[in-house]
Tab-separated table of C-alpha atoms in Angstrom:
chain	number	residue	atom	x	y	z
A	1	MET	CA	-12.827	-47.730	10.167
A	2	LYS	CA	-16.634	-46.553	10.676
A	3	ASN	CA	-16.130	-48.100	14.622
A	4	LEU	CA	-12.956	-45.150	14.997
A	5	SER	CA	-14.658	-42.583	17.215
A	6	PRO	CA	-13.195	-38.771	15.927
A	7	PRO	CA	-10.462	-39.106	19.203
A	8	HIS	CA	-9.355	-41.793	17.602
A	9	TYR	CA	-9.413	-39.924	13.604
A	10	ALA	CA	-7.801	-38.465	15.046
A	11	LEU	CA	-4.904	-40.438	16.292
A	12	LEU	CA	-4.655	-42.182	13.310
A	13	PHE	CA	-4.595	-38.983	11.417
A	14	THR	CA	-1.523	-37.519	13.303
A	15	ALA	CA	-0.028	-41.044	12.701
A	16	LEU	CA	-0.485	-40.886	9.159
A	17	LEU	CA	1.614	-37.610	8.977
A	18	ALA	CA	4.151	-38.733	10.976
A	19	GLN	CA	5.182	-41.408	8.086
A	20	LEU	CA	5.416	-38.336	5.481
A	21	PRO	CA	8.822	-37.888	4.290
A	22	LEU	CA	10.255	-34.734	5.462
A	23	PHE	CA	12.768	-32.896	2.870
A	24	GLN	CA	15.766	-30.782	3.592
A	25	SER	CA	14.128	-28.117	1.658
A	26	SER	CA	11.563	-27.327	4.006
A	27	TYR	CA	13.409	-25.720	7.049
A	28	HIS	CA	15.568	-23.381	3.473
A	29	GLU	CA	12.771	-22.604	2.103
A	30	TYR	CA	11.711	-20.945	5.443
A	31	HIS	CA	14.535	-19.791	6.312
A	32	ASP	CA	14.463	-17.437	2.186
A	33	ALA	CA	10.908	-16.365	3.700
A	34	LEU	CA	11.902	-15.025	6.385
A	35	SER	CA	15.113	-13.430	5.241
A	36	LYS	CA	13.227	-12.251	2.275
A	37	SER	CA	10.926	-10.774	4.436
A	38	ILE	CA	13.050	-9.060	6.673
A	39	LEU	CA	14.862	-7.430	3.121
A	40	PHE	CA	11.705	-6.128	2.123
A	41	PHE	CA	11.267	-3.704	5.223
A	42	GLU	CA	14.684	-2.432	4.653
A	43	GLY	CA	12.916	-1.810	1.188
A	44	GLN	CA	10.680	0.251	1.915
A	45	ARG	CA	12.367	2.480	4.741
A	46	SER	CA	12.963	6.170	5.192
A	47	GLY	CA	15.476	8.966	6.084
A	48	TYR	CA	18.780	8.521	5.641
A	49	LEU	CA	19.426	5.327	4.955
A	50	PRO	CA	23.014	3.771	6.145
A	51	GLN	CA	25.850	2.427	4.671
A	52	ASP	CA	25.000	-1.490	5.370
A	53	GLN	CA	21.841	-0.264	3.022
A	54	ARG	CA	21.582	-4.041	1.702
A	55	VAL	CA	18.824	-2.877	-0.949
A	56	THR	CA	21.652	-0.942	-3.240
A	57	TRP	CA	19.447	0.943	-5.630
A	58	ARG	CA	17.176	2.067	-2.187
A	59	ALA	CA	18.268	6.051	-1.993
A	60	ASN	CA	17.686	8.753	0.797
A	61	SER	CA	13.966	9.824	0.796
A	62	GLY	CA	11.404	12.156	2.442
A	63	LEU	CA	14.478	14.095	3.902
A	64	SER	CA	12.094	17.426	4.575
A	65	ASP	CA	9.448	15.087	6.198
A	66	GLY	CA	7.284	17.742	8.967
A	67	TRP	CA	10.253	20.485	8.206
A	68	THR	CA	6.384	22.241	8.015
A	69	TYR	CA	5.943	21.571	11.851
A	70	ASN	CA	9.818	22.206	12.713
A	71	THR	CA	9.570	18.411	13.681
A	72	ASP	CA	11.999	15.929	12.153
A	73	LEU	CA	10.140	13.257	11.206
A	74	THR	CA	12.593	11.319	8.813
A	75	GLY	CA	12.795	7.656	9.192
A	76	GLY	CA	10.379	5.153	9.329
A	77	TYR	CA	8.595	2.903	6.785
A	78	TYR	CA	6.349	3.501	3.366
A	79	ASP	CA	3.112	1.254	3.622
A	80	ALA	CA	3.687	-0.301	0.078
A	81	GLY	CA	5.593	1.749	-2.028
A	82	ASP	CA	3.133	4.789	-2.267
A	83	ASN	CA	5.393	6.937	-0.583
A	84	VAL	CA	2.791	7.231	2.387
A	85	LYS	CA	3.545	6.611	6.459
A	86	PHE	CA	1.052	5.662	8.312
A	87	GLY	CA	1.873	5.214	11.281
A	88	PHE	CA	-0.488	3.209	12.989
A	89	PRO	CA	0.449	-0.015	10.144
A	90	MET	CA	3.649	0.986	11.070
A	91	ALA	CA	2.963	0.130	15.137
A	92	PHE	CA	1.424	-2.993	13.961
A	93	THR	CA	3.623	-4.533	12.039
A	94	THR	CA	6.376	-3.450	14.488
A	95	THR	CA	5.201	-4.718	17.620
A	96	MET	CA	4.031	-8.116	15.449
A	97	LEU	CA	7.479	-8.723	14.117
A	98	ALA	CA	8.814	-7.580	18.042
A	99	TRP	CA	6.557	-10.244	19.197
A	100	SER	CA	8.048	-12.862	16.646
A	101	VAL	CA	11.560	-12.163	17.556
A	102	ASN	CA	10.971	-11.798	20.737
A	103	GLU	CA	9.029	-15.569	21.075
A	104	PHE	CA	11.119	-17.157	19.170
A	105	GLY	CA	14.269	-14.977	17.617
A	106	ASP	CA	16.641	-18.502	19.592
A	107	LEU	CA	15.573	-19.679	16.792
A	108	MET	CA	16.736	-16.872	13.849
A	109	PRO	CA	19.959	-16.916	12.182
A	110	SER	CA	21.882	-14.469	13.601
A	111	GLU	CA	21.719	-12.540	10.968
A	112	ASP	CA	18.678	-12.623	10.797
A	113	LEU	CA	17.537	-11.959	13.771
A	114	ARG	CA	20.136	-9.007	13.761
A	115	ASN	CA	18.444	-7.695	10.940
A	116	SER	CA	15.210	-8.273	12.272
A	117	LEU	CA	16.806	-5.988	15.235
A	118	VAL	CA	17.853	-3.212	12.836
A	119	ALA	CA	14.641	-3.715	11.963
A	120	ILE	CA	12.220	-2.637	15.393
A	121	ARG	CA	14.426	-0.293	15.575
A	122	TRP	CA	13.873	1.402	12.246
A	123	ALA	CA	10.164	1.799	13.283
A	124	THR	CA	10.462	2.381	16.492
A	125	ASP	CA	12.663	5.595	16.421
A	126	TYR	CA	10.892	7.450	13.781
A	127	LEU	CA	7.466	6.270	15.980
A	128	LEU	CA	8.789	7.888	18.774
A	129	LYS	CA	9.763	10.740	16.749
A	130	THR	CA	5.756	11.442	16.160
A	131	VAL	CA	4.908	12.334	19.261
A	132	SER	CA	8.274	13.810	20.580
A	133	GLN	CA	5.300	17.170	21.161
A	134	PRO	CA	3.738	18.903	23.531
A	135	ASN	CA	-0.365	18.216	22.753
A	136	ARG	CA	0.197	16.574	18.378
A	137	ILE	CA	0.692	13.022	16.666
A	138	PHE	CA	1.134	12.537	13.807
A	139	VAL	CA	-0.801	9.812	12.191
A	140	GLN	CA	0.491	10.205	8.971
A	141	VAL	CA	2.884	11.243	6.492
A	142	SER	CA	3.210	12.254	2.909
A	143	HIS	CA	4.024	14.123	0.064
A	144	LYS	CA	2.519	15.598	-2.944
A	145	TRP	CA	4.073	15.441	-6.289
A	146	HIS	CA	3.608	18.130	-8.279
A	147	ARG	CA	4.809	17.779	-12.326
A	148	THR	CA	5.458	20.532	-13.719
A	149	LEU	CA	4.488	20.686	-17.341
């Protein structure tokens, strides 16, 4: 082995990897991870939720978003369960999801593909609302919680 050059090590390593058994469950685990990732988006939805909402404990929220500026800013996704919608992270995440669907959508199960497209649409509909006024872009929407003692 000490006479092998680096390219030969790569070939040997590749040959050894080819001998490892690939289990059917690895595909199912990937499918499960993909499905749960898309389901996470549904759990972070803000606004009027559709009838086919799969996260049943989630209810309509943020229905008055934008009212102080006479703008409808309902919809979009909360950042991490903290009731804040950040435009730039949402735009980045949506872009990555859209790019993934563009590249690998034909390999996705049809239900996951549909749910991914719905997730992209949910974000883009909101993001379009944030730039719908001349000379104004909304980059963050948050709620102040008031507690009465």
